[in-house]
mmCIF file of C-alpha atoms in Angstrom:
data_model
loop_
_atom_site.group_PDB
_atom_site.id
_atom_site.type_symbol
_atom_site.label_atom_id
_atom_site.label_comp_id
_atom_site.label_asym_id
_atom_site.label_seq_id
_atom_site.Cartn_x
_atom_site.Cartn_y
_atom_site.Cartn_z
ATOM 1 C CA MET X 793 0.000 0.000 0.000
ATOM 2 C CA ALA X 794 1.336 3.427 -0.945
ATOM 3 C CA TYR X 795 2.248 5.718 1.929
ATOM 4 C CA GLN X 796 -0.376 8.386 2.634
ATOM 5 C CA LEU X 797 -0.489 11.444 4.865
ATOM 6 C CA GLN X 798 -3.928 10.484 6.138
ATOM 7 C CA LEU X 799 -4.534 13.422 8.491
ATOM 8 C CA LEU X 800 -3.674 16.047 5.889
ATOM 9 C CA ARG X 801 -5.751 14.312 3.227
ATOM 10 C CA ASN X 802 -8.705 14.138 5.616
ATOM 11 C CA LEU X 803 -8.259 17.844 6.330
ATOM 12 C CA ILE X 804 -8.329 18.653 2.615
ATOM 13 C CA GLU X 805 -11.567 16.712 2.203
ATOM 14 C CA ARG X 806 -13.205 18.656 5.044
ATOM 15 C CA HIS X 807 -11.938 22.086 3.955
ATOM 16 C CA PRO X 808 -11.673 21.960 0.145
ATOM 17 C CA GLU X 809 -12.398 25.684 -0.139
ATOM 18 C CA ARG X 810 -9.314 26.567 1.921
ATOM 19 C CA ALA X 811 -6.853 23.849 0.955
ATOM 20 C CA GLY X 812 -5.582 25.579 -2.204
ATOM 21 C CA ASN X 813 -2.519 23.726 -3.534
ATOM 22 C CA LEU X 814 -1.938 21.820 -0.294
ATOM 23 C CA GLU X 815 -2.870 18.559 -2.010
ATOM 24 C CA LEU X 816 -0.013 19.053 -4.496
ATOM 25 C CA HIS X 817 2.465 19.472 -1.621
ATOM 26 C CA VAL X 818 1.034 16.418 0.142
ATOM 27 C CA ALA X 819 1.315 14.299 -2.999
ATOM 28 C CA ALA X 820 4.912 15.455 -3.497
ATOM 29 C CA LEU X 821 5.865 14.436 0.063
ATOM 30 C CA GLU X 822 4.124 11.073 -0.261
ATOM 31 C CA GLN X 823 5.980 10.410 -3.508
ATOM 32 C CA SER X 824 9.335 11.409 -2.062
ATOM 33 C CA ILE X 825 8.853 9.094 0.920
ATOM 34 C CA GLU X 826 8.045 6.179 -1.370
ATOM 35 C CA GLN X 827 10.532 6.772 -4.180
ATOM 36 C CA LEU X 828 13.236 9.196 -3.005
ATOM 37 C CA PRO X 829 13.220 9.197 0.805
ATOM 38 C CA ASN X 830 16.452 11.197 0.959
ATOM 39 C CA THR X 831 14.575 14.173 -0.538
ATOM 40 C CA CYS X 832 11.601 14.167 1.836
ATOM 41 C CA LEU X 833 13.068 16.886 4.082
ATOM 42 C CA ALA X 834 12.679 19.439 1.289
ATOM 43 C CA SER X 835 9.027 18.447 0.818
ATOM 44 C CA VAL X 836 8.382 18.672 4.564
ATOM 45 C CA ARG X 837 9.927 22.122 4.638
ATOM 46 C CA THR X 838 7.702 23.237 1.754
ATOM 47 C CA ILE X 839 4.555 22.108 3.586
ATOM 48 C CA PHE X 840 5.700 23.809 6.797
ATOM 49 C CA GLU X 841 6.368 27.070 4.975
ATOM 50 C CA ALA X 842 3.021 26.961 3.160
ATOM 51 C CA ALA X 843 1.138 26.272 6.401
ATOM 52 C CA GLN X 844 2.974 29.044 8.236
ATOM 53 C CA ALA X 845 2.161 31.538 5.493
ATOM 54 C CA SER X 846 -1.513 30.537 5.447
ATOM 55 C CA ILE X 847 -1.925 30.679 9.225
ATOM 56 C CA GLY X 848 0.146 33.855 9.446
ATOM 57 C CA LEU X 849 -2.247 35.669 7.122
ATOM 58 C CA GLN X 850 -5.290 34.502 9.059
ATOM 59 C CA LEU X 851 -3.883 35.340 12.503
ATOM 60 C CA ASN X 852 -2.053 38.508 11.411
ATOM 61 C CA ILE X 853 1.369 37.167 12.392
ATOM 62 C CA GLU X 854 4.343 39.270 11.344
ATOM 63 C CA PHE X 855 7.349 37.121 10.476
ATOM 64 C CA GLY X 856 10.804 38.645 10.622
ATOM 65 C CA ARG X 857 14.088 37.148 9.501
ATOM 66 C CA GLU X 858 13.832 34.140 11.813
ATOM 67 C CA GLY X 859 14.239 30.673 10.366
ATOM 68 C CA LEU X 860 11.658 27.927 10.011
ATOM 69 C CA PRO X 861 11.657 26.891 13.721
ATOM 70 C CA GLY X 862 11.327 30.518 14.823
ATOM 71 C CA ARG X 863 8.359 31.080 12.526
ATOM 72 C CA MET X 864 6.685 27.919 13.781
ATOM 73 C CA THR X 865 7.132 29.113 17.363
ATOM 74 C CA LYS X 866 5.354 32.359 16.463
ATOM 75 C CA VAL X 867 2.520 30.397 14.863
ATOM 76 C CA ILE X 868 2.021 28.183 17.912
ATOM 77 C CA GLU X 869 2.136 31.131 20.313
ATOM 78 C CA ALA X 870 -0.500 32.975 18.269
ATOM 79 C CA PHE X 871 -3.107 30.257 18.796
ATOM 80 C CA ASP X 872 -5.696 30.075 21.542
ATOM 81 C CA PHE X 873 -6.215 26.363 22.146
ATOM 82 C CA SER X 874 -8.596 26.784 25.091
ATOM 83 C CA MET X 875 -11.980 25.094 24.716
ATOM 84 C CA THR X 876 -14.950 27.450 24.610
ATOM 85 C CA ASP X 877 -16.700 27.727 28.001
ATOM 86 C CA HIS X 878 -14.570 24.963 29.543
ATOM 87 C CA PRO X 879 -13.759 25.705 33.194
ATOM 88 C CA ASP X 880 -10.157 24.592 32.648
ATOM 89 C CA GLY X 881 -9.719 26.394 29.343
ATOM 90 C CA LYS X 882 -6.470 28.035 30.400
ATOM 91 C CA LYS X 883 -4.964 24.706 31.435
ATOM 92 C CA ILE X 884 -6.091 23.094 28.164
ATOM 93 C CA HIS X 885 -4.377 25.885 26.240
ATOM 94 C CA GLU X 886 -1.154 25.450 28.211
ATOM 95 C CA LYS X 887 -1.029 21.671 27.789
ATOM 96 C CA LEU X 888 -1.929 21.692 24.113
ATOM 97 C CA SER X 889 0.614 24.435 23.428
ATOM 98 C CA ALA X 890 3.290 22.363 25.176
ATOM 99 C CA LEU X 891 2.280 19.244 23.248
ATOM 100 C CA ILE X 892 2.340 20.993 19.864
ATOM 101 C CA LYS X 893 5.633 22.675 20.705
ATOM 102 C CA GLY X 894 7.055 19.271 21.623
ATOM 103 C CA ILE X 895 6.052 17.820 18.254
ATOM 104 C CA GLU X 896 7.624 20.807 16.499
ATOM 105 C CA GLU X 897 10.872 20.434 18.464
ATOM 106 C CA THR X 898 10.982 16.709 17.670
ATOM 107 C CA THR X 899 10.535 17.486 13.980
ATOM 108 C CA THR X 900 13.346 20.039 14.123
ATOM 109 C CA ALA X 901 15.667 17.606 15.903
ATOM 110 C CA LEU X 902 14.920 14.912 13.354
ATOM 111 C CA ALA X 903 15.605 17.331 10.505
ATOM 112 C CA ARG X 904 18.982 18.233 11.994
ATOM 113 C CA LEU X 905 19.920 14.554 12.030
ATOM 114 C CA SER X 906 19.653 14.639 8.247
ATOM 115 C CA ASN X 907 23.148 16.069 7.872
ATOM 116 C CA ILE X 908 24.776 13.249 9.821
ATOM 117 C CA PRO X 909 26.161 10.570 7.492
ATOM 118 C CA ASN X 910 24.292 7.278 7.670
ATOM 119 C CA MET X 911 21.007 8.939 8.687
ATOM 120 C CA ARG X 912 19.640 10.361 5.451
ATOM 121 C CA HIS X 913 22.475 10.970 2.997
ATOM 122 C CA GLY X 914 26.200 11.510 2.755
ATOM 123 C CA GLY X 915 27.366 8.078 3.766
ATOM 124 C CA ALA X 916 29.651 5.733 1.859
ATOM 125 C CA LEU X 917 28.002 3.458 -0.660
ATOM 126 C CA ASP X 918 28.611 0.405 1.482
ATOM 127 C CA TRP X 919 27.143 1.967 4.656
ATOM 128 C CA ALA X 920 23.696 1.047 5.821
ATOM 129 C CA VAL X 921 21.421 4.094 5.881
ATOM 130 C CA LEU X 922 18.166 5.084 7.564
ATOM 131 C CA GLN X 923 16.620 6.920 4.643
ATOM 132 C CA ARG X 924 13.280 5.105 4.720
ATOM 133 C CA GLN X 925 12.852 5.193 8.491
ATOM 134 C CA HIS X 926 13.911 8.821 8.607
ATOM 135 C CA ALA X 927 11.392 9.708 5.885
ATOM 136 C CA TYR X 928 8.560 7.889 7.636
ATOM 137 C CA MET X 929 9.248 9.708 10.910
ATOM 138 C CA LEU X 930 9.466 13.109 9.241
ATOM 139 C CA GLY X 931 6.316 12.472 7.220
ATOM 140 C CA GLY X 932 4.327 11.320 10.232
ATOM 141 C CA LEU X 933 5.331 14.299 12.373
ATOM 142 C CA CYS X 934 4.591 16.715 9.536
ATOM 143 C CA ASP X 935 1.190 15.086 9.012
ATOM 144 C CA ALA X 936 0.256 15.384 12.698
ATOM 145 C CA LEU X 937 1.553 18.892 13.336
ATOM 146 C CA VAL X 938 0.464 20.702 10.174
ATOM 147 C CA SER X 939 -2.964 19.065 9.987
ATOM 148 C CA PHE X 940 -3.735 19.995 13.605
ATOM 149 C CA LEU X 941 -2.656 23.631 13.275
ATOM 150 C CA LEU X 942 -4.475 24.138 9.980
ATOM 151 C CA ASP X 943 -7.587 22.412 11.305
ATOM 152 C CA VAL X 944 -7.697 24.728 14.321
ATOM 153 C CA ALA X 945 -7.154 27.772 12.120
ATOM 154 C CA TRP X 946 -9.674 26.781 9.450
ATOM 155 C CA SER X 947 -12.368 25.589 11.854
ATOM 156 C CA ARG X 948 -12.656 28.907 13.656
ATOM 157 C CA PRO X 949 -14.521 31.830 12.086
ATOM 158 C CA SER X 950 -12.394 34.640 10.747
ATOM 159 C CA ASP X 951 -13.142 38.295 11.422
ATOM 160 C CA ASP X 952 -12.904 38.852 7.677
ATOM 161 C CA VAL X 953 -15.704 36.385 6.902
ATOM 162 C CA GLU X 954 -18.981 38.197 6.355
ATOM 163 C CA GLU X 955 -22.173 36.914 7.887
ATOM 164 C CA PRO X 956 -24.553 35.487 5.299
ATOM 165 C CA SER X 957 -27.009 38.047 4.033
ATOM 166 C CA GLY X 958 -30.693 37.616 3.243
ATOM 167 C CA PRO X 959 -33.796 36.709 5.221
ATOM 168 C CA SER X 960 -33.879 34.342 8.156
ATOM 169 C CA TYR X 961 -36.346 31.477 7.809
ATOM 170 C CA GLU X 962 -37.331 31.584 11.470
ATOM 171 C CA LEU X 963 -38.185 35.298 11.310
ATOM 172 C CA GLU X 964 -40.562 34.965 8.361
ATOM 173 C CA GLY X 965 -43.236 32.888 10.072
ATOM 174 C CA ASP X 966 -46.317 34.500 8.449
ATOM 175 C CA PHE X 967 -44.822 34.212 4.977
ATOM 176 C CA ASN X 968 -43.850 30.587 5.585
ATOM 177 C CA ASP X 969 -47.357 29.785 6.852
ATOM 178 C CA SER X 970 -48.818 31.396 3.737
ATOM 179 C CA ASN X 971 -46.694 29.186 1.492
ATOM 180 C CA ASP X 972 -47.399 26.061 3.501
ATOM 181 C CA SER X 973 -51.150 26.655 3.323
ATOM 182 C CA GLU X 974 -51.011 27.094 -0.449
ATOM 183 C CA TYR X 975 -48.870 24.054 -1.250
ATOM 184 C CA GLU X 976 -49.044 20.503 0.065
ATOM 185 C CA LEU X 977 -46.428 18.845 2.242
ATOM 186 C CA VAL X 978 -43.694 17.056 0.339
ATOM 187 C CA GLU X 979 -43.302 13.423 1.425
ATOM 188 C CA ILE X 980 -40.044 11.575 0.772
ATOM 189 C CA ALA X 981 -39.263 8.107 2.132
ATOM 190 C CA GLY X 982 -41.750 8.482 4.956
ATOM 191 C CA SER X 983 -40.688 11.999 5.966
ATOM 192 C CA SER X 984 -42.715 15.170 5.415
ATOM 193 C CA PHE X 985 -41.263 18.604 4.627
ATOM 194 C CA GLU X 986 -42.865 22.055 4.579
ATOM 195 C CA PRO X 987 -42.855 23.648 1.108
ATOM 196 C CA SER X 988 -41.560 26.932 2.532
ATOM 197 C CA ARG X 989 -38.547 25.238 4.121
ATOM 198 C CA ILE X 990 -37.742 23.349 0.939
ATOM 199 C CA LEU X 991 -37.868 26.583 -1.052
ATOM 200 C CA PHE X 992 -35.673 28.380 1.500
ATOM 201 C CA ASN X 993 -33.027 25.664 1.580
ATOM 202 C CA LEU X 994 -32.923 24.783 -2.128
ATOM 203 C CA ASP X 995 -33.581 28.109 -3.887
ATOM 204 C CA ARG X 996 -32.806 31.052 -1.628
ATOM 205 C CA THR X 997 -33.087 33.537 -4.505
ATOM 206 C CA GLN X 998 -36.625 32.468 -5.376
ATOM 207 C CA TYR X 999 -37.545 32.444 -1.668
ATOM 208 C CA GLU X 1000 -36.444 36.086 -1.344
ATOM 209 C CA ALA X 1001 -38.311 37.054 -4.518
ATOM 210 C CA ALA X 1002 -41.504 35.391 -3.300
ATOM 211 C CA LEU X 1003 -41.073 37.026 0.111
ATOM 212 C CA THR X 1004 -40.779 40.451 -1.511
ATOM 213 C CA ASP X 1005 -43.975 39.877 -3.538
ATOM 214 C CA TRP X 1006 -45.815 38.687 -0.415
ATOM 215 C CA ARG X 1007 -44.761 41.774 1.545
ATOM 216 C CA LEU X 1008 -46.025 44.027 -1.233
ATOM 217 C CA ALA X 1009 -49.345 42.190 -1.307
ATOM 218 C CA ASN X 1010 -49.641 42.034 2.493
ATOM 219 C CA PRO X 1011 -48.098 45.267 3.849
ATOM 220 C CA ALA X 1012 -49.917 45.089 7.193
ATOM 221 C CA ASP X 1013 -48.820 41.527 7.887
ATOM 222 C CA ALA X 1014 -45.258 42.336 6.809
ATOM 223 C CA GLU X 1015 -45.063 45.335 9.132
ATOM 224 C CA GLU X 1016 -46.386 43.348 12.111
ATOM 225 C CA GLU X 1017 -43.873 40.553 11.453
ATOM 226 C CA ALA X 1018 -40.995 43.010 11.144
ATOM 227 C CA ALA X 1019 -41.979 44.681 14.418
ATOM 228 C CA ALA X 1020 -42.097 41.356 16.224
#
């Protein structure tokens, strides 16, 4: 079975709108681990740099001239890992920060081993090497660290994301009742659905157009509903 970065691939499936060219970087690392394990460090570095840039933009992190480990430290310190409304939120943040920092430090230490002969490259032709094992360890750590940080960043709403515009279904009760009284319930596989809700969920544009026409035809009802 071909080696796969399962956590990163799962992340891409859940956030396709934000993944960009991450899948290309993931495929390149998977290929290097399988075919050219001595080159996997460059692919890991590329994924780290891409993740740092993406998270840095979202969290407004200013990177200076520090190297890759220094930038990763800034990224980790910029996160709030505390669970919403949890009484021990501060402790959760501290422990998760320490855990993530530990993974990052392990990755850095493993990368530095790459320059020692007999670990990844540089050894004599008759020396045994640890290219494959080294690549698997680097790939696994990269998969765990980057997928977690990106998942936290992408799963939380951004201040730049606008709230969806348009009417709220729950606030248009009179209009919904009017539609539901005019059209029959829709039954599918033993379940029944209100026509107004189907229209709202499947064709928001037509729902808004019909709502506008109803308000014009029923100004008193529309004003009472708006006041409520």
